[in-house]
Tab-separated table of C-alpha atoms in Angstrom:
chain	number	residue	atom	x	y	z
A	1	UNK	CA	139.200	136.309	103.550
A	2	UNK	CA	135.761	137.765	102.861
A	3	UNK	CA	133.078	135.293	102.698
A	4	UNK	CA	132.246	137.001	99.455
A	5	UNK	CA	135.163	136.064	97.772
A	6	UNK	CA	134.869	132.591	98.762
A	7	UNK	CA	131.705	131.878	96.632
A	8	UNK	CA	131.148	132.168	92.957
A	9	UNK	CA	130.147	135.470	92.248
A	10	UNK	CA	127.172	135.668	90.718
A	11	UNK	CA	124.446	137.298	88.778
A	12	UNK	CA	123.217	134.081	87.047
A	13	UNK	CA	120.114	134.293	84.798
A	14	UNK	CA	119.062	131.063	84.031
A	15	UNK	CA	121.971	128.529	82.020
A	16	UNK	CA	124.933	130.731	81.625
A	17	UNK	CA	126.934	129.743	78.059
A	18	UNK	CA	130.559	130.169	78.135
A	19	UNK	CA	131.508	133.573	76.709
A	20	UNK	CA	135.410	133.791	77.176
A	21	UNK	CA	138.037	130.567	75.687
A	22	UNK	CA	139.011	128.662	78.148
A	23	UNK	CA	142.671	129.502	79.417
A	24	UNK	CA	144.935	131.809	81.604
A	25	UNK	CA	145.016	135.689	81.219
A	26	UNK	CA	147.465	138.149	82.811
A	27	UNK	CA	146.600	141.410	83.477
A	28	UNK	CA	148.669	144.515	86.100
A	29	UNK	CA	146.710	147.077	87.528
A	30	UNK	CA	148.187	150.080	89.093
A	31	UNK	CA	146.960	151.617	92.526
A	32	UNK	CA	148.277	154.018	94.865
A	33	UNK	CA	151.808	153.773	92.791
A	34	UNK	CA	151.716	150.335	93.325
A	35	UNK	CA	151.300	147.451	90.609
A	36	UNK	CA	148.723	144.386	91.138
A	37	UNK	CA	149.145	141.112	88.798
A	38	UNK	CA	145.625	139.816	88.567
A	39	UNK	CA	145.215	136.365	87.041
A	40	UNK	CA	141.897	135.218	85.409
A	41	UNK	CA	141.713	131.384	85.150
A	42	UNK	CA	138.473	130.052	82.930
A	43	UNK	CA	137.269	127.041	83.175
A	44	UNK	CA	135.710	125.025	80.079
A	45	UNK	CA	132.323	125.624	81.264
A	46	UNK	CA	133.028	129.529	81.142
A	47	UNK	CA	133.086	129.673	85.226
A	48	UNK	CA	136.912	130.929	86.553
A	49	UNK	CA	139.164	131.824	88.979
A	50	UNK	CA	140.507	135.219	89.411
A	51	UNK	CA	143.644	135.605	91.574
A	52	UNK	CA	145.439	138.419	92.811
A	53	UNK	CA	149.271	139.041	93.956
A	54	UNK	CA	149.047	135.538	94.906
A	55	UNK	CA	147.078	136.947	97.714
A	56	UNK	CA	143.403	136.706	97.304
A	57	UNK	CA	141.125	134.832	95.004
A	58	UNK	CA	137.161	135.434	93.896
A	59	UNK	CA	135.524	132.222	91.977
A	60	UNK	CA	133.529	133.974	89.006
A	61	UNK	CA	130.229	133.260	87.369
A	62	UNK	CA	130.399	132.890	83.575
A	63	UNK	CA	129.120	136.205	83.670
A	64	UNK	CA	130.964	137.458	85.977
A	65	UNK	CA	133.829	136.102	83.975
A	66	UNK	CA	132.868	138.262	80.823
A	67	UNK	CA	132.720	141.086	83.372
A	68	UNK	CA	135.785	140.837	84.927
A	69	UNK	CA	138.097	140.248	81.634
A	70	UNK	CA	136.235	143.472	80.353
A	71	UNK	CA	137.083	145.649	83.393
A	72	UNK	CA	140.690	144.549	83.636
A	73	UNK	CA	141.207	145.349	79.865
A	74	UNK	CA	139.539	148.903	80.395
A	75	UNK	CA	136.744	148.571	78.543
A	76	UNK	CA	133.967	151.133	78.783
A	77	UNK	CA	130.862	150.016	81.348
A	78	UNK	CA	128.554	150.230	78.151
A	79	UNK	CA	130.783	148.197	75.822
A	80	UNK	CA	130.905	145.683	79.005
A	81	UNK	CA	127.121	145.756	79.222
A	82	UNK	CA	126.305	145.332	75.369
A	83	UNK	CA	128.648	141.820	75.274
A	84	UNK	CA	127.307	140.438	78.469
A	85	UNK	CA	123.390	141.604	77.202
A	86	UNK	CA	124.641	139.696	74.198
A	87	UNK	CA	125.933	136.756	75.680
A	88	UNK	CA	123.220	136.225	78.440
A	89	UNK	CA	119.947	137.013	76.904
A	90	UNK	CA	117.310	138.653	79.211
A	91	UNK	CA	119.616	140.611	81.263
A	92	UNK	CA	118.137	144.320	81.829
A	93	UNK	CA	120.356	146.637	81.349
A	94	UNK	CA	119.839	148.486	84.835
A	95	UNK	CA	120.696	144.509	86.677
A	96	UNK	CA	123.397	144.076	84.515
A	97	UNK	CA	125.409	147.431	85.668
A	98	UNK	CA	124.119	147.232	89.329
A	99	UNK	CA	126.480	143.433	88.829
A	100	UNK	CA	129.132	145.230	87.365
A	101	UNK	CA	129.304	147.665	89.732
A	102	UNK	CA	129.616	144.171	92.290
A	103	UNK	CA	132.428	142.841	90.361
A	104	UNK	CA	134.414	145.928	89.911
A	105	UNK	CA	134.413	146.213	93.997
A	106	UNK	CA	135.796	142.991	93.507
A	107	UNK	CA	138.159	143.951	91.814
A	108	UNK	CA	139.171	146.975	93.851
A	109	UNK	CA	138.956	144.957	97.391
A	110	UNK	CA	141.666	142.666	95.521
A	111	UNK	CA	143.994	145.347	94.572
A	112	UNK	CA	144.993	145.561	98.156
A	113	UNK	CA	144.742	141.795	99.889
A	114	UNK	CA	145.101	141.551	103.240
A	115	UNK	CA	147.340	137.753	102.784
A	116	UNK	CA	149.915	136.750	100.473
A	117	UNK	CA	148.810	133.502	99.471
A	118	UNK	CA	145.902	131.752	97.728
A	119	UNK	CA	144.680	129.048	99.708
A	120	UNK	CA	142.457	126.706	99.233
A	121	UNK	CA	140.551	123.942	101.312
A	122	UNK	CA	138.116	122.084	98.895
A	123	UNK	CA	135.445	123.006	100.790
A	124	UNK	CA	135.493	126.841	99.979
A	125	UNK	CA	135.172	125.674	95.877
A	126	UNK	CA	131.409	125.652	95.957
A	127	UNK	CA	130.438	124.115	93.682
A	128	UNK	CA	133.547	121.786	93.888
A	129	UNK	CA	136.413	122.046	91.483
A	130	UNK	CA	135.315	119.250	89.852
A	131	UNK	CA	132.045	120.136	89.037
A	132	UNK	CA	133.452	123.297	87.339
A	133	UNK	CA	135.346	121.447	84.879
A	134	UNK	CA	138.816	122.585	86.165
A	135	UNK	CA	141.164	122.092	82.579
A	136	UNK	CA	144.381	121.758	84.589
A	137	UNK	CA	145.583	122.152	88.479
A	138	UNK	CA	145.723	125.696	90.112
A	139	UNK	CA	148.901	125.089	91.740
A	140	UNK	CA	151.487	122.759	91.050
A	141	UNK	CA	155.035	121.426	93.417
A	142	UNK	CA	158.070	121.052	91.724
A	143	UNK	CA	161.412	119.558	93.625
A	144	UNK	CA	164.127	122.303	92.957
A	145	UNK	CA	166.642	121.130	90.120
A	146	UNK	CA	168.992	122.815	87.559
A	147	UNK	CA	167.714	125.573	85.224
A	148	UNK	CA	168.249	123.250	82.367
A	149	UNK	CA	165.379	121.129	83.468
A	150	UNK	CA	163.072	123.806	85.069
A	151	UNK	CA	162.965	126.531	82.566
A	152	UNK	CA	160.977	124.639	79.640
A	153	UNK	CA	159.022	123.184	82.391
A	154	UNK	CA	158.148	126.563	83.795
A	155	UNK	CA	157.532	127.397	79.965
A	156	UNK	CA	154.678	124.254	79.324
A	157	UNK	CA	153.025	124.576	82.686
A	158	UNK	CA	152.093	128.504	82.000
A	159	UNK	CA	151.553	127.476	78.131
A	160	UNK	CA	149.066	125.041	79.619
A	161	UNK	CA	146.928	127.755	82.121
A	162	UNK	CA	148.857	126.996	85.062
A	163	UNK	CA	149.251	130.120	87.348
A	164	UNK	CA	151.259	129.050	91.072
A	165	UNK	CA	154.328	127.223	91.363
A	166	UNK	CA	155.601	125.897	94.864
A	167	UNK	CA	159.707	125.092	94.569
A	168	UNK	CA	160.291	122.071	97.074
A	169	UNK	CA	164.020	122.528	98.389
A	170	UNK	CA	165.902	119.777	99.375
A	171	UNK	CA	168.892	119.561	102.025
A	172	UNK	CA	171.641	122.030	101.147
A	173	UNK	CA	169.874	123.458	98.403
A	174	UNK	CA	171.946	124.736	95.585
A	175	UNK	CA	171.049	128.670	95.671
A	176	UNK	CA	171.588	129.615	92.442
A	177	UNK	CA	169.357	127.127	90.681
A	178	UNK	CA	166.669	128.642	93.172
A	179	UNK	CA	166.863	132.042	92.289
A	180	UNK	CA	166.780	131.270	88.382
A	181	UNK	CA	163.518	129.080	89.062
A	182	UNK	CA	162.269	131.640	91.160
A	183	UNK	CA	163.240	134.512	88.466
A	184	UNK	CA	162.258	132.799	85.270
A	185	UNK	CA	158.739	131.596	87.248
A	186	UNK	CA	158.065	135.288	88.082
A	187	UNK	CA	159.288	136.668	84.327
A	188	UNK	CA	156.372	134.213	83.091
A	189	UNK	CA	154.286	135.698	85.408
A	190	UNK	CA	153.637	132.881	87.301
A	191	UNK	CA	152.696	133.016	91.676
A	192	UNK	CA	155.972	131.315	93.028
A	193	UNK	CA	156.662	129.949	96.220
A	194	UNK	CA	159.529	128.174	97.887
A	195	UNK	CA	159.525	125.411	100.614
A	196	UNK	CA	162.103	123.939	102.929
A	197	UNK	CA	163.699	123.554	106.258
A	198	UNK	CA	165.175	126.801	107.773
A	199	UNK	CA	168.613	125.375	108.031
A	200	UNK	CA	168.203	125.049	104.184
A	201	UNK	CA	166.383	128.710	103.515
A	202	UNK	CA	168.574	130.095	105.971
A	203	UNK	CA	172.060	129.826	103.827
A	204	UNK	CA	174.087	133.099	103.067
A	205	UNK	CA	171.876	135.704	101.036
A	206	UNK	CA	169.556	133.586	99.694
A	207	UNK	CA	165.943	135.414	101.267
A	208	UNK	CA	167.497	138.894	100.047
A	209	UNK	CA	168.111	136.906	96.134
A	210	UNK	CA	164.513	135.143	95.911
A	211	UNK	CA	162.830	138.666	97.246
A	212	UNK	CA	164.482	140.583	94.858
A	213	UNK	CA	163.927	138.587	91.934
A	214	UNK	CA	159.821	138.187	93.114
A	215	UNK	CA	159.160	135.782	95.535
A	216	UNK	CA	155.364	135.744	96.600
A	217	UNK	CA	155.650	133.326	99.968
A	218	UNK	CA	158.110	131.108	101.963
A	219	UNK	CA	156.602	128.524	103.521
A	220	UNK	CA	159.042	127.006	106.983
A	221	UNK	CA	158.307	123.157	107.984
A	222	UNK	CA	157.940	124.315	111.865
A	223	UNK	CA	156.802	121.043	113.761
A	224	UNK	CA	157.101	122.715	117.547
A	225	UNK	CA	157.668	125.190	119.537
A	226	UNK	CA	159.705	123.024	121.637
A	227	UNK	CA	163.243	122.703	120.298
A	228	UNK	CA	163.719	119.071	121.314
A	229	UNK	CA	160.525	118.095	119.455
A	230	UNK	CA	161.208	119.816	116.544
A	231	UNK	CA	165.021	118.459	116.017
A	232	UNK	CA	164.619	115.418	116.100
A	233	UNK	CA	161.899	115.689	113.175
A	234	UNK	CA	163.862	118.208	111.064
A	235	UNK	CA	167.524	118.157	112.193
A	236	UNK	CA	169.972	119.442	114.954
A	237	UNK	CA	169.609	123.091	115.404
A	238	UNK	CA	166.836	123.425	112.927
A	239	UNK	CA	164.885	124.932	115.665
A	240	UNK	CA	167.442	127.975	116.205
A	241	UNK	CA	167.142	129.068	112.628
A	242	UNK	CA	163.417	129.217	112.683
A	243	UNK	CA	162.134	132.334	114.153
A	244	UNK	CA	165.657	134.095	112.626
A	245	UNK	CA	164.254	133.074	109.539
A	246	UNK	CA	160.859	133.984	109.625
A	247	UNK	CA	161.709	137.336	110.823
A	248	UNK	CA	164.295	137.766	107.599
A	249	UNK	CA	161.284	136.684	105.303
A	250	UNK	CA	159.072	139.669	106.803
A	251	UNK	CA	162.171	142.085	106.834
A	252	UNK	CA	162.220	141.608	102.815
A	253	UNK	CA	158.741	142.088	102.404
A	254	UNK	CA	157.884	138.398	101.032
A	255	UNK	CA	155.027	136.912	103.279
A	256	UNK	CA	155.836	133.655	105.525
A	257	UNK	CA	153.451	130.608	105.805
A	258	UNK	CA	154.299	127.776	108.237
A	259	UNK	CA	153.984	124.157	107.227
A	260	UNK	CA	153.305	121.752	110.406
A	261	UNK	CA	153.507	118.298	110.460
A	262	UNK	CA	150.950	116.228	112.274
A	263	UNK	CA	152.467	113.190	114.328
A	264	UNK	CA	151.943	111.928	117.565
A	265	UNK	CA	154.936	114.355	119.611
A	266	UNK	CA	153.584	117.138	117.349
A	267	UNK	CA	150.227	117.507	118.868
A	268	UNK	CA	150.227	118.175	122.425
A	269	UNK	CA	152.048	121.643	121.702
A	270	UNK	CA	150.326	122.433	118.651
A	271	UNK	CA	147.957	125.246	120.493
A	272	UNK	CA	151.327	126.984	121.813
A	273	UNK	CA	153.361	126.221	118.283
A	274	UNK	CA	150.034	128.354	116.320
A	275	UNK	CA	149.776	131.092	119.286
A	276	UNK	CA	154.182	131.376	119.643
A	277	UNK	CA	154.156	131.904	115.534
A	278	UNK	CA	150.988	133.947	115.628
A	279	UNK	CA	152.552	135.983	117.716
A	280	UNK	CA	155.984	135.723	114.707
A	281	UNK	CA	153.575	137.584	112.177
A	282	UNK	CA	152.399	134.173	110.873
A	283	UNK	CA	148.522	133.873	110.143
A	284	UNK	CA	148.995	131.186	106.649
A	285	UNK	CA	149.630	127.516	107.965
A	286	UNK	CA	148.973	124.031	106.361
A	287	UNK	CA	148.756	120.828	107.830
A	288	UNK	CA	149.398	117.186	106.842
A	289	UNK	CA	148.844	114.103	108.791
A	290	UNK	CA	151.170	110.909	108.367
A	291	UNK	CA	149.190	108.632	109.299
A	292	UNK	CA	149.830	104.568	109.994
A	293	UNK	CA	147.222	102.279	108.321
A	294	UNK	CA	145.500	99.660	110.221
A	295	UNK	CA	147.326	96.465	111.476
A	296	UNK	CA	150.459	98.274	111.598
A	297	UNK	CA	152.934	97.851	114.524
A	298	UNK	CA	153.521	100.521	117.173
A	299	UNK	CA	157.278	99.597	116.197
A	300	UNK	CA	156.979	100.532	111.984
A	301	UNK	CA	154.324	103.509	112.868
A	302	UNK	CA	157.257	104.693	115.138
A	303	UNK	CA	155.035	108.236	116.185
A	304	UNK	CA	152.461	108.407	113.221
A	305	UNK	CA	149.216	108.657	113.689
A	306	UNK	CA	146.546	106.286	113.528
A	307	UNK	CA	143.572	106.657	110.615
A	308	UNK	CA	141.146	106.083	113.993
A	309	UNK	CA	142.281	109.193	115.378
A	310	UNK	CA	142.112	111.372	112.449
A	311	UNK	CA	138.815	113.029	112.699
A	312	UNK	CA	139.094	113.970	115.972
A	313	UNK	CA	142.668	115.180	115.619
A	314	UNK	CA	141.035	117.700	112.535
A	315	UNK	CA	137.977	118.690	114.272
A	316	UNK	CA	140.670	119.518	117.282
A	317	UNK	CA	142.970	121.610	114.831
A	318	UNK	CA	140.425	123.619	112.921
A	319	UNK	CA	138.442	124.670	116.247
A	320	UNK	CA	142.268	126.121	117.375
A	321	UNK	CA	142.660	127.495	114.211
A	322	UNK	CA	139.338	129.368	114.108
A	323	UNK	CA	139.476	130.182	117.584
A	324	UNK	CA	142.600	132.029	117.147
A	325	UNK	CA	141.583	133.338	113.712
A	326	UNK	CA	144.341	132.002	111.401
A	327	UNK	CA	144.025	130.789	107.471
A	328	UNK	CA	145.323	126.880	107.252
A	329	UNK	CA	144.414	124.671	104.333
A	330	UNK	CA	144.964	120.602	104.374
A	331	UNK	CA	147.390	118.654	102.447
A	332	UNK	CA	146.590	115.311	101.483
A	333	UNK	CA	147.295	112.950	104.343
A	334	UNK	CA	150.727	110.607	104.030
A	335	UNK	CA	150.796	106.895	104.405
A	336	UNK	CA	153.198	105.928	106.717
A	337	UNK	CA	156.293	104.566	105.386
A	338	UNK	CA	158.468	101.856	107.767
A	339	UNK	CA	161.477	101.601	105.325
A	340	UNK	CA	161.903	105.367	105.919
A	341	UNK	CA	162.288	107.063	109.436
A	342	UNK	CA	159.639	109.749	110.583
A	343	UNK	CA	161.781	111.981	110.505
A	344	UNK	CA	162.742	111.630	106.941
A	345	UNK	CA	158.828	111.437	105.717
A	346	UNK	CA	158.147	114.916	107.946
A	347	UNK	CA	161.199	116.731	106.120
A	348	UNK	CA	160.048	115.348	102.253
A	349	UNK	CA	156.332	116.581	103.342
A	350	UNK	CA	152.820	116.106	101.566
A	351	UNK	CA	153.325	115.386	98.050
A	352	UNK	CA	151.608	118.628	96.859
A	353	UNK	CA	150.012	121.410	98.496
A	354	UNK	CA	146.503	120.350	98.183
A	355	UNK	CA	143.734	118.609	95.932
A	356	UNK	CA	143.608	121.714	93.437
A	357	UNK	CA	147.300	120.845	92.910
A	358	UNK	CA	149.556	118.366	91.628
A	359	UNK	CA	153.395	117.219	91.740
A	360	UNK	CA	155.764	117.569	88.864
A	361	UNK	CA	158.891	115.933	88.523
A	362	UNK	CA	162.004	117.878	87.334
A	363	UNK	CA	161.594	115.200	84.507
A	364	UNK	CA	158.091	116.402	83.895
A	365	UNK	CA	156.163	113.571	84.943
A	366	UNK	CA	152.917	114.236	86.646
A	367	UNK	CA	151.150	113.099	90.272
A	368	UNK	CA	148.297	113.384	91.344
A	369	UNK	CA	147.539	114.634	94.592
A	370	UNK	CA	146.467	111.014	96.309
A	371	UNK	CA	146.975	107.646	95.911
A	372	UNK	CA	150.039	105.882	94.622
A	373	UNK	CA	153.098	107.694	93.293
A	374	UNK	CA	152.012	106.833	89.902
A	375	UNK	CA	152.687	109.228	87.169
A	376	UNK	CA	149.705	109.844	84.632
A	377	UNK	CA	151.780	111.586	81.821
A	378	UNK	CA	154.687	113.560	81.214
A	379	UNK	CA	153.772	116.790	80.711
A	380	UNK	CA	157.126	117.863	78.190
A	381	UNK	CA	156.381	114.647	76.065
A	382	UNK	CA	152.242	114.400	76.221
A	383	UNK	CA	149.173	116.223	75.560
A	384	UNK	CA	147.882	117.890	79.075
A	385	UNK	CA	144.529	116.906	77.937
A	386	UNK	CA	145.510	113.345	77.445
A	387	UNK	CA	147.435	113.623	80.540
A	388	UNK	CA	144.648	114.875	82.950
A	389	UNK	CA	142.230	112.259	81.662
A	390	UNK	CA	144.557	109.405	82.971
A	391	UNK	CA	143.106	106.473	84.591
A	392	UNK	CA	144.997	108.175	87.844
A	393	UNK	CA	143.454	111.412	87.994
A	394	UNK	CA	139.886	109.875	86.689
A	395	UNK	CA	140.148	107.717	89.682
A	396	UNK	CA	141.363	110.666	91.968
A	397	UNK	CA	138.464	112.354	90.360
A	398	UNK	CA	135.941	109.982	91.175
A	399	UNK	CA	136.675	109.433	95.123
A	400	UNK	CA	136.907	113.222	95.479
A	401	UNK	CA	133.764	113.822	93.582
A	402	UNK	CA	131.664	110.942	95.899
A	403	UNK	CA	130.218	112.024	99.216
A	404	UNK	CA	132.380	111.676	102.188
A	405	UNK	CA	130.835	113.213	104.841
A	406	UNK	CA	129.441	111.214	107.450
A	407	UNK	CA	127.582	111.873	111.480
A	408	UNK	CA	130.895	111.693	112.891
A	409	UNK	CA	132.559	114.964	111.537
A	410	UNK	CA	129.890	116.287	109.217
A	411	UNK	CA	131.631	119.893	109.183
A	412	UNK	CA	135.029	119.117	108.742
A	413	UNK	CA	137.080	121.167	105.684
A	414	UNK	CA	139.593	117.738	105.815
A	415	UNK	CA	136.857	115.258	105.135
A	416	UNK	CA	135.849	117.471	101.626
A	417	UNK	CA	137.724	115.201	99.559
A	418	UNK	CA	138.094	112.172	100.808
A	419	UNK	CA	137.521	110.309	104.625
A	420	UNK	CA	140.593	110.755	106.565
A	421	UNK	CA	140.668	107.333	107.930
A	422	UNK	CA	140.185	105.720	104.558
A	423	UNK	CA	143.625	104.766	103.196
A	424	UNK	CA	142.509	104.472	99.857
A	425	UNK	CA	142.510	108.568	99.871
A	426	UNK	CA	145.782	108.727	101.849
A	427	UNK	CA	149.174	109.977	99.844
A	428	UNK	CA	151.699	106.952	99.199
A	429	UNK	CA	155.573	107.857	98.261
A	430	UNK	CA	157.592	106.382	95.604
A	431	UNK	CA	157.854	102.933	95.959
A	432	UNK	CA	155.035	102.505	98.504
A	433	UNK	CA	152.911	99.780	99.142
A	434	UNK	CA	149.043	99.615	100.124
């Protein structure tokens, strides 16, 4: 992505007031026959978030936010102008269009992204995502369950400002309920995702029904190139169905992202596992680490790795990843759990796709990103406001929000919210114990 996009855009004259309420605005723009969903996010302190296609994103300024709303609602460059001269005193006129003129090439760079999904490592939100007042999560996972339960979930979460939905399949997913999550997610308006195993995704027509009904991504658990490594983490055969699969999700247009699990037979291959799918069409890939806490047994950590080798392991991955020029983002790491095989934590995965996200339960309760399973609300029954000022997401808030960087791996994207080898920051499943 363009280093431009990954900043706040500015002009910024001094203390910028908010100018635009705080929510979630839809727009389409047409280009070349083609049609462009553009999603502006603002924040309560008037900064925002404007994605596009669920392909590309470009953090705004409060003035660039005023800018930005105006263009997409086709208002005239001096009607533009006069609000923001209004809004941000001092701004000559002649500076103010030379920055609209910046933010409409924005605008038209977005219209045709280069990826398909909006990724984000906490390290590209500068200033963090905290410090700009974020009123709800960016993205949110959701385990796939019956229409009944989704659809007025789907309903709050875009009443509330949130814009990307991830569907977590389980084993022999029941196709229908994904296409109606998929369809009524995409009716709203909503980025939507799906994530499984590709003996799951691979079932009868079921790529051909999610593209058709607006699918932005697929994301494939792939642990290995190797066959043998990879089956025994995410089933016989698994492995067969992969490249199949990924090749079905390009033939119906939908872009693929590859989710790969970090354990201790997972590593040694990951350089030819990046280059084989690289190779597949796949440049999108996340990572998360299960990872055994200290003083555990070699017997319970059964192939997890240890929080010792953790920086190393990152500042291993992201030099591959950069070297052969691929997007990846980190998951929150997962404590390793004994009463559960490997395999079984590697096919549930991370618990959400990232610290700009959160879980949501088909029942509507809400988790954040780290720490124990613990639900701070339910979003169906309970104010989001009173919800996302829970003791567990203050918490979260605070150990993100405190410096974590340290001479060992100063430059590392993983150590932007919390240190890897500190359990306290680590991901615990339902049930789990510290």
């Amino acid at each position: 992505m363009n280093a431009q996009l990954r900043r706040w855009l500015i002009p910024t004259w001094g203390k910028e007031a908010r100018a635009i309420a705080p929510g979630l605005y839809h727009y389409m723009r047409a280009s070349d026959g083609l049609y462009t969903r553009f999603h502006l996010r603002v924040e309560p302190d008037g900064r925002g978030l404007l994605l596009a296609n669920a392909a590309a994103a470009a953090r705004l300024s409060p003035t660039g936010v005023l800018m930005a709303k105006g263009l997409l609602e086709e208002q005239e460059e001096r009607e533009i102008v006069t609000a923001v001269q209004s809004h941000f005193k001092g701004a000559a006129t002649d500076v103010v269009q030379a920055d609209l003129q910046r933010v409409a090439g924005i605008i038209h760079t977005l219209l045709a992204p280069e990826d398909n999904y909006p990724i984000f490592n906490l390290d590209e939100l500068n200033p963090t995502v905290f410090e700009s007042q974020l009123f709800a999560p960016l993205e949110v996972s959701i385990p796939l369950a019956a229409p009944d339960q989704l659809v007025p979930l789907l309903d709050r979460l875009w009443d509330i400002g949130i814009p990307h939905v991830t569907f977590l399949t389980p084993e022999n997913p029941d196709l229908a309920y994904l296409v109606q999550a998929v369809e009524r997610a995409e009716d709203l308006g909503m980025i939507a995702g799906v994530r499984g195993r590709a003996t799951d995704l691979v079932q009868a027509k079921l790529l051909r029904d999610i593209a058709q009904v607006g699918i932005d991504y697929v994301i494939v658990i792939i642990a290995s190139a190797s066959a043998e490594i990879h089956d025994v983490l995410l089933g016989r055969e698994d492995h067969s169905f992969t490249l199949p699969l990924l090749a079905e999700i390009q033939a119906n247009e939908v872009y693929p992202m590859v989710e790969i699990p970090l354990v201790e037979s997972t590593l040694p291959g990951l350089g030819e596992t990046l280059a084989t799918l690289q190779e597949r069409g796949v440049y999108t890939f996340s990572f998360f680490a299960i990872v055994a806490p200290d003083g555990m047994d070699d017997e319970a950590r059964a192939g997890a790795l240890t929080a010792q080798a953790m920086p190393q392991t990152a500042d291993w991955i992201e030099e591959t990843a950069d070297q052969l020029d691929v997007r990846f983002l980190w998951q929150p790491p997962v404590q390793r759990d004994p009463r559960q095989t490997l395999a079984a934590q590697v096919q549930q995965g991370p618990r959400c796709s990232g610290d700009v996200a959160v879980r949501i339960e088909p029942n509507g309760d809400v988790i954040p990103p780290r720490g124990p399973y613990q639900s701070a609300g339910n979003v169906l029954a309970d104010e989001w406001q009173t919800i996302w000022q829970n003791d567990a997401f203050t918490r979260y808030r605070e150990r993100v929000a405190a410096p974590t960087r340290c001479a060992d791996c100063p430059g590392l994207a993983l150590c932007a919210a919390d240190c890897p080898r500190e359990a306290a920051g680590w991901a615990l499943g339902v049930n789990s114990e510290r």
